[in-house]
């Protein structure tokens, strides 16, 4: 329990450091979302930051930037997952069937997300791809590409922390 509280506190401190600057205006972060959507031929992709009870959409493709309650997101499950978290049929998965994005707009029927892990080992968010139609599981190449994009996005976030003088 204390390990989880400590991890959440560290995550929150780092995400607050990232959120104190308008990083969402930087095209480099939008490029990661665009590239992920393109690789999966999907209508939606997002780069999110997660802390406390919020998920902030820092950059997106086909989805508005903003905040949502963390407990209403797929990404809260993906953030501490060691690899990608994929769900090909969320409306029958007990973890996700009740989420507003599944039961309402945009009608999520596919999700795959990779954690954004900083060099310090702190997971601060996810890079995810969403579709409104059911899909087969991602290919090994797609999964590897998403993990690679997530690593690049994590490095860009680390660089922003260095520039802004925040330690992870």
mmCIF file of C-alpha atoms in Angstrom:
data_model
loop_
_atom_site.group_PDB
_atom_site.id
_atom_site.type_symbol
_atom_site.label_atom_id
_atom_site.label_comp_id
_atom_site.label_asym_id
_atom_site.label_seq_id
_atom_site.Cartn_x
_atom_site.Cartn_y
_atom_site.Cartn_z
ATOM 1 C CA UNK A 1 0.000 0.000 0.000
ATOM 2 C CA UNK A 2 2.754 2.469 0.950
ATOM 3 C CA UNK A 3 4.651 1.571 -2.216
ATOM 4 C CA UNK A 4 1.574 2.502 -4.285
ATOM 5 C CA UNK A 5 1.095 5.759 -2.365
ATOM 6 C CA UNK A 6 4.755 6.660 -2.834
ATOM 7 C CA UNK A 7 4.585 5.840 -6.563
ATOM 8 C CA UNK A 8 1.437 7.964 -6.961
ATOM 9 C CA UNK A 9 3.022 10.879 -5.071
ATOM 10 C CA UNK A 10 6.131 10.767 -7.288
ATOM 11 C CA UNK A 11 3.958 10.536 -10.424
ATOM 12 C CA UNK A 12 1.860 13.478 -9.269
ATOM 13 C CA UNK A 13 4.919 15.648 -8.550
ATOM 14 C CA UNK A 14 6.405 14.976 -11.985
ATOM 15 C CA UNK A 15 3.134 15.473 -13.859
ATOM 16 C CA UNK A 16 2.570 18.772 -12.037
ATOM 17 C CA UNK A 17 6.039 19.810 -13.262
ATOM 18 C CA UNK A 18 5.102 18.879 -16.823
ATOM 19 C CA UNK A 19 1.700 20.551 -16.536
ATOM 20 C CA UNK A 20 3.097 23.834 -15.210
ATOM 21 C CA UNK A 21 4.129 24.687 -18.790
ATOM 22 C CA UNK A 22 1.935 24.601 -21.879
ATOM 23 C CA UNK A 23 3.594 21.554 -23.406
ATOM 24 C CA UNK A 24 0.383 20.694 -25.255
ATOM 25 C CA UNK A 25 1.127 23.576 -27.631
ATOM 26 C CA UNK A 26 4.297 21.801 -28.784
ATOM 27 C CA UNK A 27 3.874 20.007 -32.125
ATOM 28 C CA UNK A 28 6.304 17.246 -31.123
ATOM 29 C CA UNK A 29 3.677 15.759 -28.814
ATOM 30 C CA UNK A 30 0.907 15.958 -31.420
ATOM 31 C CA UNK A 31 3.215 14.153 -33.859
ATOM 32 C CA UNK A 32 3.316 11.109 -31.554
ATOM 33 C CA UNK A 33 -0.492 10.930 -31.485
ATOM 34 C CA UNK A 34 -0.708 11.442 -35.262
ATOM 35 C CA UNK A 35 1.910 8.753 -35.936
ATOM 36 C CA UNK A 36 0.162 6.266 -33.633
ATOM 37 C CA UNK A 37 -3.203 6.841 -35.323
ATOM 38 C CA UNK A 38 -1.621 6.443 -38.746
ATOM 39 C CA UNK A 39 0.164 3.204 -37.814
ATOM 40 C CA UNK A 40 -3.123 1.664 -36.695
ATOM 41 C CA UNK A 41 -5.306 3.378 -39.309
ATOM 42 C CA UNK A 42 -7.454 4.495 -36.370
ATOM 43 C CA UNK A 43 -9.559 7.632 -35.941
ATOM 44 C CA UNK A 44 -8.286 8.465 -32.428
ATOM 45 C CA UNK A 45 -4.943 8.518 -30.639
ATOM 46 C CA UNK A 46 -3.826 10.442 -27.577
ATOM 47 C CA UNK A 47 -0.855 11.223 -25.399
ATOM 48 C CA UNK A 48 -2.083 11.461 -21.827
ATOM 49 C CA UNK A 49 -0.696 12.443 -18.452
ATOM 50 C CA UNK A 50 -2.206 10.794 -15.377
ATOM 51 C CA UNK A 51 -2.018 11.918 -11.772
ATOM 52 C CA UNK A 52 -4.175 12.173 -8.724
ATOM 53 C CA UNK A 53 -7.764 11.712 -9.932
ATOM 54 C CA UNK A 54 -7.249 13.196 -13.405
ATOM 55 C CA UNK A 55 -6.205 12.170 -16.861
ATOM 56 C CA UNK A 56 -5.057 15.089 -19.001
ATOM 57 C CA UNK A 57 -4.998 14.679 -22.751
ATOM 58 C CA UNK A 58 -1.804 16.495 -23.669
ATOM 59 C CA UNK A 59 -1.937 15.837 -27.417
ATOM 60 C CA UNK A 60 -4.404 14.041 -29.609
ATOM 61 C CA UNK A 61 -5.491 12.975 -33.044
ATOM 62 C CA UNK A 62 -9.260 13.001 -33.580
ATOM 63 C CA UNK A 63 -10.146 13.776 -29.956
ATOM 64 C CA UNK A 64 -10.360 17.040 -28.019
ATOM 65 C CA UNK A 65 -7.568 18.016 -25.644
ATOM 66 C CA UNK A 66 -8.746 18.344 -22.066
ATOM 67 C CA UNK A 67 -9.152 16.507 -18.777
ATOM 68 C CA UNK A 68 -11.319 13.671 -17.575
ATOM 69 C CA UNK A 69 -11.781 11.744 -14.383
ATOM 70 C CA UNK A 70 -9.035 9.145 -14.166
ATOM 71 C CA UNK A 71 -11.395 6.383 -13.059
ATOM 72 C CA UNK A 72 -13.332 6.839 -16.333
ATOM 73 C CA UNK A 73 -10.313 6.068 -18.507
ATOM 74 C CA UNK A 74 -8.707 3.045 -20.102
ATOM 75 C CA UNK A 75 -5.325 4.648 -19.528
ATOM 76 C CA UNK A 76 -5.557 4.299 -15.756
ATOM 77 C CA UNK A 77 -5.246 0.541 -16.337
ATOM 78 C CA UNK A 78 -2.483 0.893 -18.931
ATOM 79 C CA UNK A 79 -0.219 3.283 -17.043
ATOM 80 C CA UNK A 80 1.340 0.692 -14.734
ATOM 81 C CA UNK A 81 1.189 -2.168 -17.233
ATOM 82 C CA UNK A 82 4.694 -3.372 -18.155
ATOM 83 C CA UNK A 83 3.990 -3.476 -21.910
ATOM 84 C CA UNK A 84 0.965 -2.552 -23.960
ATOM 85 C CA UNK A 85 -2.549 -3.006 -22.694
ATOM 86 C CA UNK A 86 -4.911 -4.016 -25.468
ATOM 87 C CA UNK A 87 -8.659 -4.563 -25.372
ATOM 88 C CA UNK A 88 -10.376 -5.693 -28.568
ATOM 89 C CA UNK A 89 -13.915 -5.818 -27.149
ATOM 90 C CA UNK A 90 -14.321 -3.360 -24.241
ATOM 91 C CA UNK A 91 -18.099 -3.567 -24.058
ATOM 92 C CA UNK A 92 -17.810 -7.141 -22.735
ATOM 93 C CA UNK A 93 -14.699 -6.578 -20.587
ATOM 94 C CA UNK A 94 -15.725 -6.014 -16.945
ATOM 95 C CA UNK A 95 -12.939 -3.449 -16.456
ATOM 96 C CA UNK A 96 -14.177 -1.222 -19.270
ATOM 97 C CA UNK A 97 -17.829 -1.989 -20.107
ATOM 98 C CA UNK A 98 -19.126 0.703 -17.726
ATOM 99 C CA UNK A 99 -16.846 3.514 -18.941
ATOM 100 C CA UNK A 100 -18.652 6.541 -20.427
ATOM 101 C CA UNK A 101 -16.459 6.366 -23.554
ATOM 102 C CA UNK A 102 -17.724 2.807 -24.147
ATOM 103 C CA UNK A 103 -21.406 3.307 -23.265
ATOM 104 C CA UNK A 104 -21.615 6.759 -24.924
ATOM 105 C CA UNK A 105 -19.522 8.910 -27.228
ATOM 106 C CA UNK A 106 -17.244 8.072 -28.931
ATOM 107 C CA UNK A 107 -18.338 4.411 -28.515
ATOM 108 C CA UNK A 108 -14.903 2.861 -27.971
ATOM 109 C CA UNK A 109 -14.662 -0.695 -29.339
ATOM 110 C CA UNK A 110 -10.867 -1.029 -29.382
ATOM 111 C CA UNK A 111 -8.072 0.298 -27.174
ATOM 112 C CA UNK A 112 -4.328 -0.201 -27.064
ATOM 113 C CA UNK A 113 -2.045 1.857 -24.858
ATOM 114 C CA UNK A 114 1.609 1.924 -23.863
ATOM 115 C CA UNK A 115 2.913 3.601 -20.708
ATOM 116 C CA UNK A 116 5.057 6.721 -20.875
ATOM 117 C CA UNK A 117 7.962 5.787 -18.602
ATOM 118 C CA UNK A 118 10.549 8.451 -17.790
ATOM 119 C CA UNK A 119 14.223 7.624 -17.314
ATOM 120 C CA UNK A 120 13.630 7.818 -13.558
ATOM 121 C CA UNK A 121 11.234 4.868 -13.895
ATOM 122 C CA UNK A 122 8.133 6.947 -13.205
ATOM 123 C CA UNK A 123 5.143 6.200 -15.436
ATOM 124 C CA UNK A 124 3.451 9.539 -16.130
ATOM 125 C CA UNK A 125 0.871 8.690 -18.762
ATOM 126 C CA UNK A 126 0.147 6.722 -21.901
ATOM 127 C CA UNK A 127 0.259 6.843 -25.653
ATOM 128 C CA UNK A 128 -2.909 5.142 -26.819
ATOM 129 C CA UNK A 129 -4.891 4.318 -29.930
ATOM 130 C CA UNK A 130 -8.676 4.069 -29.938
ATOM 131 C CA UNK A 131 -11.150 2.876 -32.530
ATOM 132 C CA UNK A 132 -14.931 2.921 -32.658
ATOM 133 C CA UNK A 133 -15.094 -0.450 -34.411
ATOM 134 C CA UNK A 134 -13.980 -3.831 -33.102
ATOM 135 C CA UNK A 135 -10.577 -4.917 -34.310
ATOM 136 C CA UNK A 136 -8.381 -7.959 -34.243
ATOM 137 C CA UNK A 137 -5.376 -7.789 -31.906
ATOM 138 C CA UNK A 138 -2.532 -5.594 -33.099
ATOM 139 C CA UNK A 139 0.258 -7.197 -35.069
ATOM 140 C CA UNK A 140 3.663 -7.641 -33.448
ATOM 141 C CA UNK A 141 4.968 -4.832 -35.675
ATOM 142 C CA UNK A 142 2.188 -2.440 -34.609
ATOM 143 C CA UNK A 143 2.764 -3.259 -30.939
ATOM 144 C CA UNK A 144 6.513 -2.732 -31.276
ATOM 145 C CA UNK A 145 5.935 0.543 -33.117
ATOM 146 C CA UNK A 146 3.569 1.835 -30.413
ATOM 147 C CA UNK A 147 6.099 0.923 -27.706
ATOM 148 C CA UNK A 148 8.823 2.691 -29.697
ATOM 149 C CA UNK A 149 6.699 5.821 -30.099
ATOM 150 C CA UNK A 150 5.923 5.735 -26.363
ATOM 151 C CA UNK A 151 9.665 5.560 -25.594
ATOM 152 C CA UNK A 152 10.323 8.522 -27.887
ATOM 153 C CA UNK A 153 7.485 10.499 -26.280
ATOM 154 C CA UNK A 154 8.881 9.653 -22.845
ATOM 155 C CA UNK A 155 12.301 10.941 -23.911
ATOM 156 C CA UNK A 156 10.699 14.171 -25.157
ATOM 157 C CA UNK A 157 8.923 14.562 -21.797
ATOM 158 C CA UNK A 158 12.198 13.932 -19.956
ATOM 159 C CA UNK A 159 13.869 16.603 -22.105
ATOM 160 C CA UNK A 160 11.098 19.066 -21.225
ATOM 161 C CA UNK A 161 11.638 18.384 -17.531
ATOM 162 C CA UNK A 162 15.365 19.027 -17.975
ATOM 163 C CA UNK A 163 14.740 22.279 -19.844
ATOM 164 C CA UNK A 164 12.200 23.492 -17.293
ATOM 165 C CA UNK A 165 14.446 22.554 -14.377
ATOM 166 C CA UNK A 166 12.225 19.907 -12.792
ATOM 167 C CA UNK A 167 13.682 16.648 -11.526
ATOM 168 C CA UNK A 168 11.840 13.390 -11.928
#
